[in-house]
Coordinates of C-alpha atoms and ligand atoms in Angstrom, one line a residue:
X293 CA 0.0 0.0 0.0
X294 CA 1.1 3.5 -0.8
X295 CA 2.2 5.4 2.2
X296 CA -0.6 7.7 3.3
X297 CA -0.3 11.7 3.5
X298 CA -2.9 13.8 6.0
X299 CA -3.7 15.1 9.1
X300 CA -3.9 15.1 12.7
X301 CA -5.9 16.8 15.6
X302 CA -7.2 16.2 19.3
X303 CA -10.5 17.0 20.6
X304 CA -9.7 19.2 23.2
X305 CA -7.3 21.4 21.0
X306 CA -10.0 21.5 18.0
X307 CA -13.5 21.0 19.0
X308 CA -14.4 24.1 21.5
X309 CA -18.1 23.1 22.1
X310 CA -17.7 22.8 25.8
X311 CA -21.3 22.5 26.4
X312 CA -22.8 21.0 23.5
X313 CA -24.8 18.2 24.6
X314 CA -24.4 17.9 28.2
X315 CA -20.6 16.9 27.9
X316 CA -19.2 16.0 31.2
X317 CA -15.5 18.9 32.1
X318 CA -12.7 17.0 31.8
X319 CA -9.2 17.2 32.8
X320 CA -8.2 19.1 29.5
X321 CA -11.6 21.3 30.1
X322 CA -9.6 22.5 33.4
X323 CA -6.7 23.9 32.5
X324 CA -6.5 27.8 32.8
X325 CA -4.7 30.1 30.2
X326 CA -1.8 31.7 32.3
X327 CA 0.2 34.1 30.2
X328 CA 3.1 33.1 29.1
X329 CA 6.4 33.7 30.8
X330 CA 8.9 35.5 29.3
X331 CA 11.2 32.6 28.8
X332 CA 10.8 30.1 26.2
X333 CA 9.0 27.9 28.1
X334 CA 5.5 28.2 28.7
X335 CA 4.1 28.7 32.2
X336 CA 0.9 26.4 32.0
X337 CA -0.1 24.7 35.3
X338 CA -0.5 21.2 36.1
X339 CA -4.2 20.1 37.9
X340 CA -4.5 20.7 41.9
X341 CA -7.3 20.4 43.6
X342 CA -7.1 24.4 43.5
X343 CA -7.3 24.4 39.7
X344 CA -10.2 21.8 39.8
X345 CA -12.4 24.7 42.3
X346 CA -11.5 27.2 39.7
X347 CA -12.3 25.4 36.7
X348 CA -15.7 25.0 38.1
X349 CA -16.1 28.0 39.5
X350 CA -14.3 30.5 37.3
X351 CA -13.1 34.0 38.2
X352 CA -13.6 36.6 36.3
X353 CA -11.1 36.9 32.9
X354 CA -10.3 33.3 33.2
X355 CA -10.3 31.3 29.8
X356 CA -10.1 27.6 29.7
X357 CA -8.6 27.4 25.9
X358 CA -9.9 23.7 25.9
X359 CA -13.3 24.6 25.9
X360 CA -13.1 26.8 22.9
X361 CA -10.4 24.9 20.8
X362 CA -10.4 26.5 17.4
X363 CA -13.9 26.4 17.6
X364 CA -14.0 23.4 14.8
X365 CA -17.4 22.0 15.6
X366 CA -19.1 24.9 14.5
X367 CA -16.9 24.7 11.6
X368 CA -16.7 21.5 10.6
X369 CA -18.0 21.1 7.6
X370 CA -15.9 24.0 6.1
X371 CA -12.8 22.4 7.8
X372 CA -13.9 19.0 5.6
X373 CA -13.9 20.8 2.8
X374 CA -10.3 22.0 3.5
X375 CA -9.0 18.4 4.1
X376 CA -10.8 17.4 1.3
X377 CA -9.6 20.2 -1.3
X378 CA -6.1 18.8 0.1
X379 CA -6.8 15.4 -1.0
X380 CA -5.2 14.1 2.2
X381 CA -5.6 10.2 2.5
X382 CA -5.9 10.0 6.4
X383 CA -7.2 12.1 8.9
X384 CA -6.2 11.6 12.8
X385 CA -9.5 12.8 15.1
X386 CA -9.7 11.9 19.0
X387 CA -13.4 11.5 20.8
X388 CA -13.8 13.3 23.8
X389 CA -14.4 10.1 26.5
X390 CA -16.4 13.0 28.5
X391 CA -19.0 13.3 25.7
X392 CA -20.0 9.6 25.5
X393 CA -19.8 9.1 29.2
X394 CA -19.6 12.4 31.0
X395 CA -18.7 11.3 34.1
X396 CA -16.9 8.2 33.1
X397 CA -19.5 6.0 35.2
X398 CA -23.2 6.5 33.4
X399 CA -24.9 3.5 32.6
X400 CA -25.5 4.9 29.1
X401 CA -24.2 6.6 26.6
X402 CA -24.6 9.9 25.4
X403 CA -26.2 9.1 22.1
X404 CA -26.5 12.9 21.1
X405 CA -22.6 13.3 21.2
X406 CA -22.5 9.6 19.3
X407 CA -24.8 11.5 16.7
X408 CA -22.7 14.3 16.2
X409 CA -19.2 12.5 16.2
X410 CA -20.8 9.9 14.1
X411 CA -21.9 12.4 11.5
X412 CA -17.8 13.6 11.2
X413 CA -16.8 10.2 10.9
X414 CA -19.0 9.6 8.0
X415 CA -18.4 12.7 6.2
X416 CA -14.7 12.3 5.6
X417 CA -15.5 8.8 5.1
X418 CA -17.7 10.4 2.1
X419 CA -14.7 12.5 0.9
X420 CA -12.2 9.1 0.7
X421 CA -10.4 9.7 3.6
X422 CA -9.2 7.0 6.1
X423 CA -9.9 7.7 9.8
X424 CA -7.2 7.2 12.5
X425 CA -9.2 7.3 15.7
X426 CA -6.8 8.1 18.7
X427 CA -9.4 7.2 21.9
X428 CA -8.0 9.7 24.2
X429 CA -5.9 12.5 23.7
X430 CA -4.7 13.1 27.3
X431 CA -8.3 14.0 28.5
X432 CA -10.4 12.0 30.9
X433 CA -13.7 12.6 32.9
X434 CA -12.4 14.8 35.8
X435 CA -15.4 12.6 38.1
X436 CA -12.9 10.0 37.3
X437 CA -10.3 12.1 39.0
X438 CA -12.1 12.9 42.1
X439 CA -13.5 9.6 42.4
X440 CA -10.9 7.5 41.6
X441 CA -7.5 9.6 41.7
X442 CA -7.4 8.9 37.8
X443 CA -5.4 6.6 36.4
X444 CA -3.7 5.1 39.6
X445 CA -6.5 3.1 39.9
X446 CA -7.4 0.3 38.7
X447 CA -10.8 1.0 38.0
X448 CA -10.3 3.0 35.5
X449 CA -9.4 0.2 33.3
X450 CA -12.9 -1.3 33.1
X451 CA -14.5 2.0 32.9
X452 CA -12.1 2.9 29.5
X453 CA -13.1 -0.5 28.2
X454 CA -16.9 0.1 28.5
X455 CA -16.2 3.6 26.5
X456 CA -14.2 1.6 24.3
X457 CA -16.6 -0.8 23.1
X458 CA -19.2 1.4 22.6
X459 CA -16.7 3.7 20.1
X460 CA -16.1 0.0 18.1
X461 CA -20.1 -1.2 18.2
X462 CA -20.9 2.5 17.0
X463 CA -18.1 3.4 14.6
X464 CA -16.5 0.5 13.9
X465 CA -17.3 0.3 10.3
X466 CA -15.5 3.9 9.8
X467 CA -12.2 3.1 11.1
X468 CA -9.0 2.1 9.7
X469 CA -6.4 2.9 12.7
X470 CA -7.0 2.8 16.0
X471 CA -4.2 3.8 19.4
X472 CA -5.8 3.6 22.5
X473 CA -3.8 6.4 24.2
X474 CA -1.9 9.4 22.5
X475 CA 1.4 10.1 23.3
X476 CA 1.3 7.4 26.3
X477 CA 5.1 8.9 27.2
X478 CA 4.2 12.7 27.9
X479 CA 0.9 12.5 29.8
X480 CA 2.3 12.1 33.3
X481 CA 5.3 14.6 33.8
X482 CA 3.9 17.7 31.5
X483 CA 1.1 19.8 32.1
X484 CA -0.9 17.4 29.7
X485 CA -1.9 15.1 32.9
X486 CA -2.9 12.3 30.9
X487 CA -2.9 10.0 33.7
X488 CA -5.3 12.9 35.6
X489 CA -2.9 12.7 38.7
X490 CA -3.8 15.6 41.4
X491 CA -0.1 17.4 41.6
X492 CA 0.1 18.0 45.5
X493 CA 2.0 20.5 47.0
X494 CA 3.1 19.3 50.1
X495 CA 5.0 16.9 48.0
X496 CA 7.4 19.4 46.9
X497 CA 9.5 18.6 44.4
X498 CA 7.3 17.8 40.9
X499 CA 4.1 17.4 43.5
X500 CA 3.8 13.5 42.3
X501 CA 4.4 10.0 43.7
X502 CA 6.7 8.0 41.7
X503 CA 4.4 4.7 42.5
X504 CA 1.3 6.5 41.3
X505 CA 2.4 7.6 37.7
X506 CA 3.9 3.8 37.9
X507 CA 0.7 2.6 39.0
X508 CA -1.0 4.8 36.5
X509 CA 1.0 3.8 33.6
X510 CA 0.5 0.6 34.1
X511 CA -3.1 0.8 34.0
X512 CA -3.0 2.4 30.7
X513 CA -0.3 0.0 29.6
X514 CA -3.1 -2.4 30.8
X515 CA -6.1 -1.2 29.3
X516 CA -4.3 -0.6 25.9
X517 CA -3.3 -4.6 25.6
X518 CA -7.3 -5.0 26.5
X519 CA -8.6 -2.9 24.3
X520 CA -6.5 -3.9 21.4
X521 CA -7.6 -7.7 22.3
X522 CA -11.4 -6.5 22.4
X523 CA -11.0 -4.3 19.1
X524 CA -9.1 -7.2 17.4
X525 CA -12.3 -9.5 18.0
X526 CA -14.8 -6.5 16.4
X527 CA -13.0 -4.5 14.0
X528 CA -10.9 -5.0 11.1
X529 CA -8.1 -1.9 11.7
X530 CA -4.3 -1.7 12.6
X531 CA -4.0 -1.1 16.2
X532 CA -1.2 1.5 16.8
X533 CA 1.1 2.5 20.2
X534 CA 2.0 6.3 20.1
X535 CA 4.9 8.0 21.7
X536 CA 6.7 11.0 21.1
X537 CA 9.3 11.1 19.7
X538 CA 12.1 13.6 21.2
X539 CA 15.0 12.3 19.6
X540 CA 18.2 12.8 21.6
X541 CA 21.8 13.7 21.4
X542 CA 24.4 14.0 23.5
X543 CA 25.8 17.3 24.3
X544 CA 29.5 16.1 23.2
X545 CA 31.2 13.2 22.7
X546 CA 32.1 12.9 26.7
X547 CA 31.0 9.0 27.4
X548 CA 29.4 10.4 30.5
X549 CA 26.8 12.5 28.1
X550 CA 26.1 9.4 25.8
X551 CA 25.5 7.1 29.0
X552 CA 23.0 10.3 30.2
X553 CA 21.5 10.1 26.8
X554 CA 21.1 6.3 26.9
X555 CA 19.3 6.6 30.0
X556 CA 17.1 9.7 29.2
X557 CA 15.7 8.0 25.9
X558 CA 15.2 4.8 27.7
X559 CA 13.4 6.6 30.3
X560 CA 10.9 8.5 28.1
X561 CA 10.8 6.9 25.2
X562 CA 11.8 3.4 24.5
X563 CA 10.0 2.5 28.3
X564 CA 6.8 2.9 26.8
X565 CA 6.9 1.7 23.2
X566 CA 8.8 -1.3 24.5
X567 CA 5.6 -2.1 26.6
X568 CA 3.3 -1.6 24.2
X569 CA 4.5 -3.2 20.6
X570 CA 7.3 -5.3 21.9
X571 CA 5.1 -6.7 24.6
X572 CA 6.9 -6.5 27.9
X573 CA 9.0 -4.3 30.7
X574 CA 12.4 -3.4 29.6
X575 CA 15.2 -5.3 31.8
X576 CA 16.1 -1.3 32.3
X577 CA 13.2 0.2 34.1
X578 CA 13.7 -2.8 36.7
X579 CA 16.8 -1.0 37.8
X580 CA 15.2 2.3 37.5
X581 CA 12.5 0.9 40.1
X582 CA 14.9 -0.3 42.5
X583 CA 16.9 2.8 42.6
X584 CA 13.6 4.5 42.7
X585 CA 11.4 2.9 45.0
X586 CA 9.1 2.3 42.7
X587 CA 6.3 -1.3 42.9
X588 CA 4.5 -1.4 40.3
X589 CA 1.9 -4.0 41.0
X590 CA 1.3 -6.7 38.2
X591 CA -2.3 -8.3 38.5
X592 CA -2.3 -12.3 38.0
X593 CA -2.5 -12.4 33.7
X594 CA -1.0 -9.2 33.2
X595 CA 2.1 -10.5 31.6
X596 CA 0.7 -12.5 29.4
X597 CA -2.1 -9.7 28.6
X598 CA 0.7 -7.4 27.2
X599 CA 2.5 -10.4 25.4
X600 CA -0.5 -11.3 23.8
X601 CA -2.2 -7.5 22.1
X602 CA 1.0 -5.9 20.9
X603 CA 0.0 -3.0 18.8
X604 CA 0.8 -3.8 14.9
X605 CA 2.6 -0.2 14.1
X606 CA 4.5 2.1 16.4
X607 CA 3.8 6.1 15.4
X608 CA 5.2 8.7 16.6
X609 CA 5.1 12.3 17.1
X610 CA 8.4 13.9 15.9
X611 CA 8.9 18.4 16.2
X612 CA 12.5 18.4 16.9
X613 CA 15.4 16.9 18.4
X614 CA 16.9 17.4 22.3
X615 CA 20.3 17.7 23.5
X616 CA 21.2 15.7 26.9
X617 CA 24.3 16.6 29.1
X618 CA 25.1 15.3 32.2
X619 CA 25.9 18.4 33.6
X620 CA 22.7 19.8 32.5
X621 CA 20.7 17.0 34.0
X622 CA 17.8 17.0 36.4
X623 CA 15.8 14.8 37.9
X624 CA 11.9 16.0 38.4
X625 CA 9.1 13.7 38.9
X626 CA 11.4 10.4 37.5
X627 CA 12.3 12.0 34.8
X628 CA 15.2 14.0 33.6
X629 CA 14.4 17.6 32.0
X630 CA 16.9 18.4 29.4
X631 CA 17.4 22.2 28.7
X632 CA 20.6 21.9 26.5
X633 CA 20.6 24.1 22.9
X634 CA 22.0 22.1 20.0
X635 CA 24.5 25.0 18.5
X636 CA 23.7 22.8 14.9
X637 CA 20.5 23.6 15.0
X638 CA 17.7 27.3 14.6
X639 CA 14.9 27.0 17.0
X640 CA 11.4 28.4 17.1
X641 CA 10.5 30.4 19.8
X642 CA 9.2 28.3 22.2
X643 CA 12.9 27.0 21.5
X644 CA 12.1 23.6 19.9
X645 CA 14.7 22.7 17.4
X646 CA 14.5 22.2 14.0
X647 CA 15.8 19.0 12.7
X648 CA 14.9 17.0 9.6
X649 CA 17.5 14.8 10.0
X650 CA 16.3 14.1 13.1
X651 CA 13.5 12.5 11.6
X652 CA 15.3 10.2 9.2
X653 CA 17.4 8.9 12.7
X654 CA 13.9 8.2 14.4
X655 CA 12.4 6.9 11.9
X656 CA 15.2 4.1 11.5
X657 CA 15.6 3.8 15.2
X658 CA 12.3 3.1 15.8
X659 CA 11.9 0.5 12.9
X660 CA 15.0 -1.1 13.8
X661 CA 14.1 -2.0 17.3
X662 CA 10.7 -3.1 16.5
X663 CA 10.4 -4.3 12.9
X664 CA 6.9 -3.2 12.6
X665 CA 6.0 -0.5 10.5
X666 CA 6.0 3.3 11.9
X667 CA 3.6 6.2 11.5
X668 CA 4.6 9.9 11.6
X669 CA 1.7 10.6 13.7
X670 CA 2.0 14.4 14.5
X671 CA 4.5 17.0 12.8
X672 CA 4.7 20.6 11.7
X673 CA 6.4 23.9 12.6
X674 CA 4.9 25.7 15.8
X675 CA 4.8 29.3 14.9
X676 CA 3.3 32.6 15.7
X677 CA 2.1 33.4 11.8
X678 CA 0.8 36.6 11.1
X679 CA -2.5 37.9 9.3
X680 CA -1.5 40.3 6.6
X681 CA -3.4 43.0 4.6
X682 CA -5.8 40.5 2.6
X683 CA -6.1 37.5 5.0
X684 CA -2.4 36.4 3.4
X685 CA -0.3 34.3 5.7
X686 CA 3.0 34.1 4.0
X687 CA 4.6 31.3 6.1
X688 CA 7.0 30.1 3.9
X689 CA 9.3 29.3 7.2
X690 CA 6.9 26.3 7.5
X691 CA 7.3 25.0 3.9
X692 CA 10.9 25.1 4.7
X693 CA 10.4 22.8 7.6
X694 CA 7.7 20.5 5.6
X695 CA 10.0 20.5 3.0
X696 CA 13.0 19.7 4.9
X697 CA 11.3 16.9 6.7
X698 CA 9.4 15.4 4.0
X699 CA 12.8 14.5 2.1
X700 CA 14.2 13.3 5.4
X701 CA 11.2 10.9 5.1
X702 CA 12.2 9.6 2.0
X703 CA 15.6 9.1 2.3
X704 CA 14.4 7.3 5.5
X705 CA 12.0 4.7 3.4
X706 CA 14.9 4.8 0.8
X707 CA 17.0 3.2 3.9
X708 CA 14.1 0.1 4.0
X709 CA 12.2 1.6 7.2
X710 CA 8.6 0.8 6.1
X711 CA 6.6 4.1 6.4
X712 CA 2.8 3.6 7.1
X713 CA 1.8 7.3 6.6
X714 CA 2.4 11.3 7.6
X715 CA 0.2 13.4 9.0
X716 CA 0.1 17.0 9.6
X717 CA -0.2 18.4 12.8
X718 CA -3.2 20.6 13.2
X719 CA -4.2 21.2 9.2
X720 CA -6.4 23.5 11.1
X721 CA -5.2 25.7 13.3
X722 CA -6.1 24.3 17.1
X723 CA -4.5 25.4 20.7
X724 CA -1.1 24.1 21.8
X725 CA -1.4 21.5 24.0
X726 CA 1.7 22.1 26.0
X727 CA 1.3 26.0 26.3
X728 CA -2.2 26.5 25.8
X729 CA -1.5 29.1 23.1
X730 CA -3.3 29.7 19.6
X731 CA -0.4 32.0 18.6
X732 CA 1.5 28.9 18.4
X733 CA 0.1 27.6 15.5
X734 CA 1.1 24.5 13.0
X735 CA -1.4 24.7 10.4
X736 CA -2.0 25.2 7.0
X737 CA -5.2 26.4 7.7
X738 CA -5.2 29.6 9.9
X739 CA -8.0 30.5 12.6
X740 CA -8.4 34.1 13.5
X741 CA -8.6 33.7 17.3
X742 CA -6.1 34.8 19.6
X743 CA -4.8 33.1 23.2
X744 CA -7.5 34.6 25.5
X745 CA -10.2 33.2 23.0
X746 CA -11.2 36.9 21.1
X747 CA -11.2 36.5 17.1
X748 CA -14.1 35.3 14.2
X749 CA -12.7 32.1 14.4
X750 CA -12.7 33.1 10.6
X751 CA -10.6 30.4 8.3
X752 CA -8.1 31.6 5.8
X753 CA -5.5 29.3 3.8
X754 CA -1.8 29.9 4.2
X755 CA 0.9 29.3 1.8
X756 CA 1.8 26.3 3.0
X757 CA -1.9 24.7 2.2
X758 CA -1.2 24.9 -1.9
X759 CA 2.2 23.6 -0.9
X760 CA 0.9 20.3 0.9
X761 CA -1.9 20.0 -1.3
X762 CA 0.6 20.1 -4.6
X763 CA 2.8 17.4 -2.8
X764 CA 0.2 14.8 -1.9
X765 CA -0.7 15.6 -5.5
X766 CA 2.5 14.5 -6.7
X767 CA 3.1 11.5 -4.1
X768 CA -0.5 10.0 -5.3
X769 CA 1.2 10.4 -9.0
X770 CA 4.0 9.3 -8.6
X771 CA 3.3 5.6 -8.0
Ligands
BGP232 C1 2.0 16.7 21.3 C2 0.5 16.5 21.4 C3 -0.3 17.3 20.6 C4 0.3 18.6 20.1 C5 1.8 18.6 20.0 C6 2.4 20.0 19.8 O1 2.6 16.4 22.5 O2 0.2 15.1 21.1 O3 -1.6 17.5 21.3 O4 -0.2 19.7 20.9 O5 2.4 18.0 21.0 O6 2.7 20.5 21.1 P1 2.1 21.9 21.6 O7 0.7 21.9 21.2 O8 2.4 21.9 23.0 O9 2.9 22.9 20.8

């Protein structure tokens, strides 16, 4: 099969919509805008019981950019079109687990929201294109959090499983890909919270205990081997792991910087796709464990459950590369934080670094530890375009980077790594996840809407849309 060119999006980043048919707040619903620092790095806030209070009961001038997205469910069928006019083959959409099941726990589910999310499906299934379903994207019913603590419990497994199943009896027939969790490897130690972990203060240090983003982990590791075992028994799609991708190298050629490189990937990256499509825990994290008091408790079958419903392709999110150095290393919440600049490499400015040949080195890395195919499951350039005189966006610095990275792809098939498919971050314009900004946009597709919310949520095409469209063009003629 031809590899696949298209898109990619998240519910909470896209939809807005917060109170279109009862939907239940979830975790993504409660995070507030907080303006950015003036450092490169954003100054989001992870959930406290604080930030739960004021997510209910907001103050005034508080925006929750979740709840507004880019506004695309009053625009969907415009933003169709766009896709559509592309000619992408595959489109990436999450469902918001808070809109079938609002607080996780009814006995029913919300048939208006499986109306309206069964209507998309269908319409870019009109217009050819293939459906990647990703069933979270980091956000879960916040009941589930003050009930349950989130994912540290157990609990939570059943309760994903029962959303699950109802996704596969409702839209089964419109799927092609399915991966249970995105980006499994960033929810727990960035202001994602896709584990839905409470941070406590009194902690100190990152405000978590190491044995409940364990414990949580493993519960998604869990329920991801069951639901790829249900879904394998109902539907006829490729089951997918996701991680992303941060691609590291080591500040010099010091051994001590490649051993702390070594361990940082191993850590963040390989930890979780090594679960997940090679079946079992790395001999690694058992040291990592010991030395950090960590029990993660394995329930009688658990082994075997992960051995058993390895996902079939292993995509990844790739933006830009890192740099790890020993003397630059951290350790916060189990995990090291690497702040190192690459002097190689430009960055944008929320200082991620540009690196196309970064891409051709995951891309093999990945394939080579796994032998199953990979998927380029989020990419673009992050950047704060601007609206000129006549709803022009010239943003020719992102048809560099597609550019750049696109041929990095194909030298990478050219090495033998098979290549399922690309997709586009955010065709349309949608809020940063990490910094809860609209300025930082990766579309080709730009949405007149600023961080606090205030725009027409208007749509205009930027240079780069005529760029992609003429290259899937001439990838669909060229075979
Ligand atoms: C990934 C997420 C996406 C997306 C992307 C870009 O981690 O899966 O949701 O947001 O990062 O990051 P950001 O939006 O923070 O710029």
């Amino acid at each position: 099969m031809r590899m696949l060119w298209g898109g990619a999006s998240a519910s909470s980043q896209y939809e807005g919509g917060f109170d279109l048919f009862n939907k239940g707040i979830d975790t993504q619903d409660c995070r507030r805008y907080v303006k950015r620092t003036d450092n490169a790095t954003t100054s989001t806030r992870l959930l406290t019981k604080a930030d739960i209070e004021r997510a209910k009961h907001p103050l005034e001038g508080d925006f929750f950019p979740g709840r507004k997205g880019s506004e695309g469910l009053s625009h969907i069928d415009e933003d169709i079109e766009y896709l559509s006019e592309l000619g992408i083959d595959i489109y990436r959409i999450s469902i918001a687990w808070s809109r079938i099941f609002p607080t996780g726990e009814e006995e029913t589910p919300n048939e208006d929201a499986l109306k309206m999310y069964g209507d998309i499906l269908k319409k870019l299934k009109s217009k050819g294109i293939k459906i990647y379903l990703s069933l979270t994207h980091y956000a879960l019913p916040l009941a589930l959090v003050e009930k349950y603590g989130g994912w540290k419990n157990r609990k939570l497994v059943d309760l994903y499983l029962k959303y699950a199943k109802v996704i596969f009896e409702k839209f089964g027939e419109y799927l092609d890909f399915v991966v249970p969790f995105n980006e499994i490897n960033t929810g727990f130690f960035s202001p994602f919270n896709g584990l839905g972990l409470l941070r406590d203060e009194n902690l100190g240090g990152s405000g978590y205990d190491l044995n409940d983003i364990f414990a949580g982990l493993h519960n998604q590791f869990i329920a991801s081997a069951k639901v790829i075992e249900l879904g394998r028994k109902m539907l006829n799609v490729k089951f997918g792991c996701m991680a992303a991708c941060f691609c590291y190298y080591g500040y010099s050629c010091n051994p001590l910087d490649q051993l702390k490189t070594l361990q940082y990937e191993q850590v963040n990256q390989w930890f979780f796709t090594d679960v997940l499509a090679a079946g079992e825990y790395p001999y690694y994290m058992k040291k990592y464990f010991r030395d950090n008091n960590v029990k993660v408790e394995f329930l009688p079958g658990d082994e075997e459950l992960l051995k058993n419903n390895t996902a079939d392709f292993v995509g990844f999110s790739y933006y830009q590369s890192n740099v790890c150095a020993s003397e630059e290393m951290e350790k916060t919440a189990g995990n090291l934080v690497v702040s190192t600049k690459n002097p190689y490499l430009k960055a944008n400015e929320w200082g991620w670094q540009i690196d196309p040949v970064g891409m051709r080195i995951s891309m093999n890395k990945i394939y080579d530890r796994y032998k199953k195919p990979v998927m380029i499951t989020e990419n673009s350039f992050g950047y704060n375009d601007v609206l000129e005189e006549g709803n022009i966006i010239n943003d020719d610095y992102r048809i560099q980077y597609l550019n750049d990275h696109f041929e990095q792809i194909k030298l990478a098939i050219d090495d033998g790594v098979e290549c399922l498919a690309y997709l586009l971050w955010g065709i349309v314009d949608i809020v940063s996840a990490g910094s809860l900004e609209m300025t930082k946009r990766y579309g080709v597709v730009y949405v007149d809407a600023d961080n606090l919310g205030n725009g027409t949520y208007k749509r205009y095409k930027k240079k780069s849309f005529k760029f992609y469209k003429d290259f899937i063009e001439k990838e669909k003629n060229s075979v």
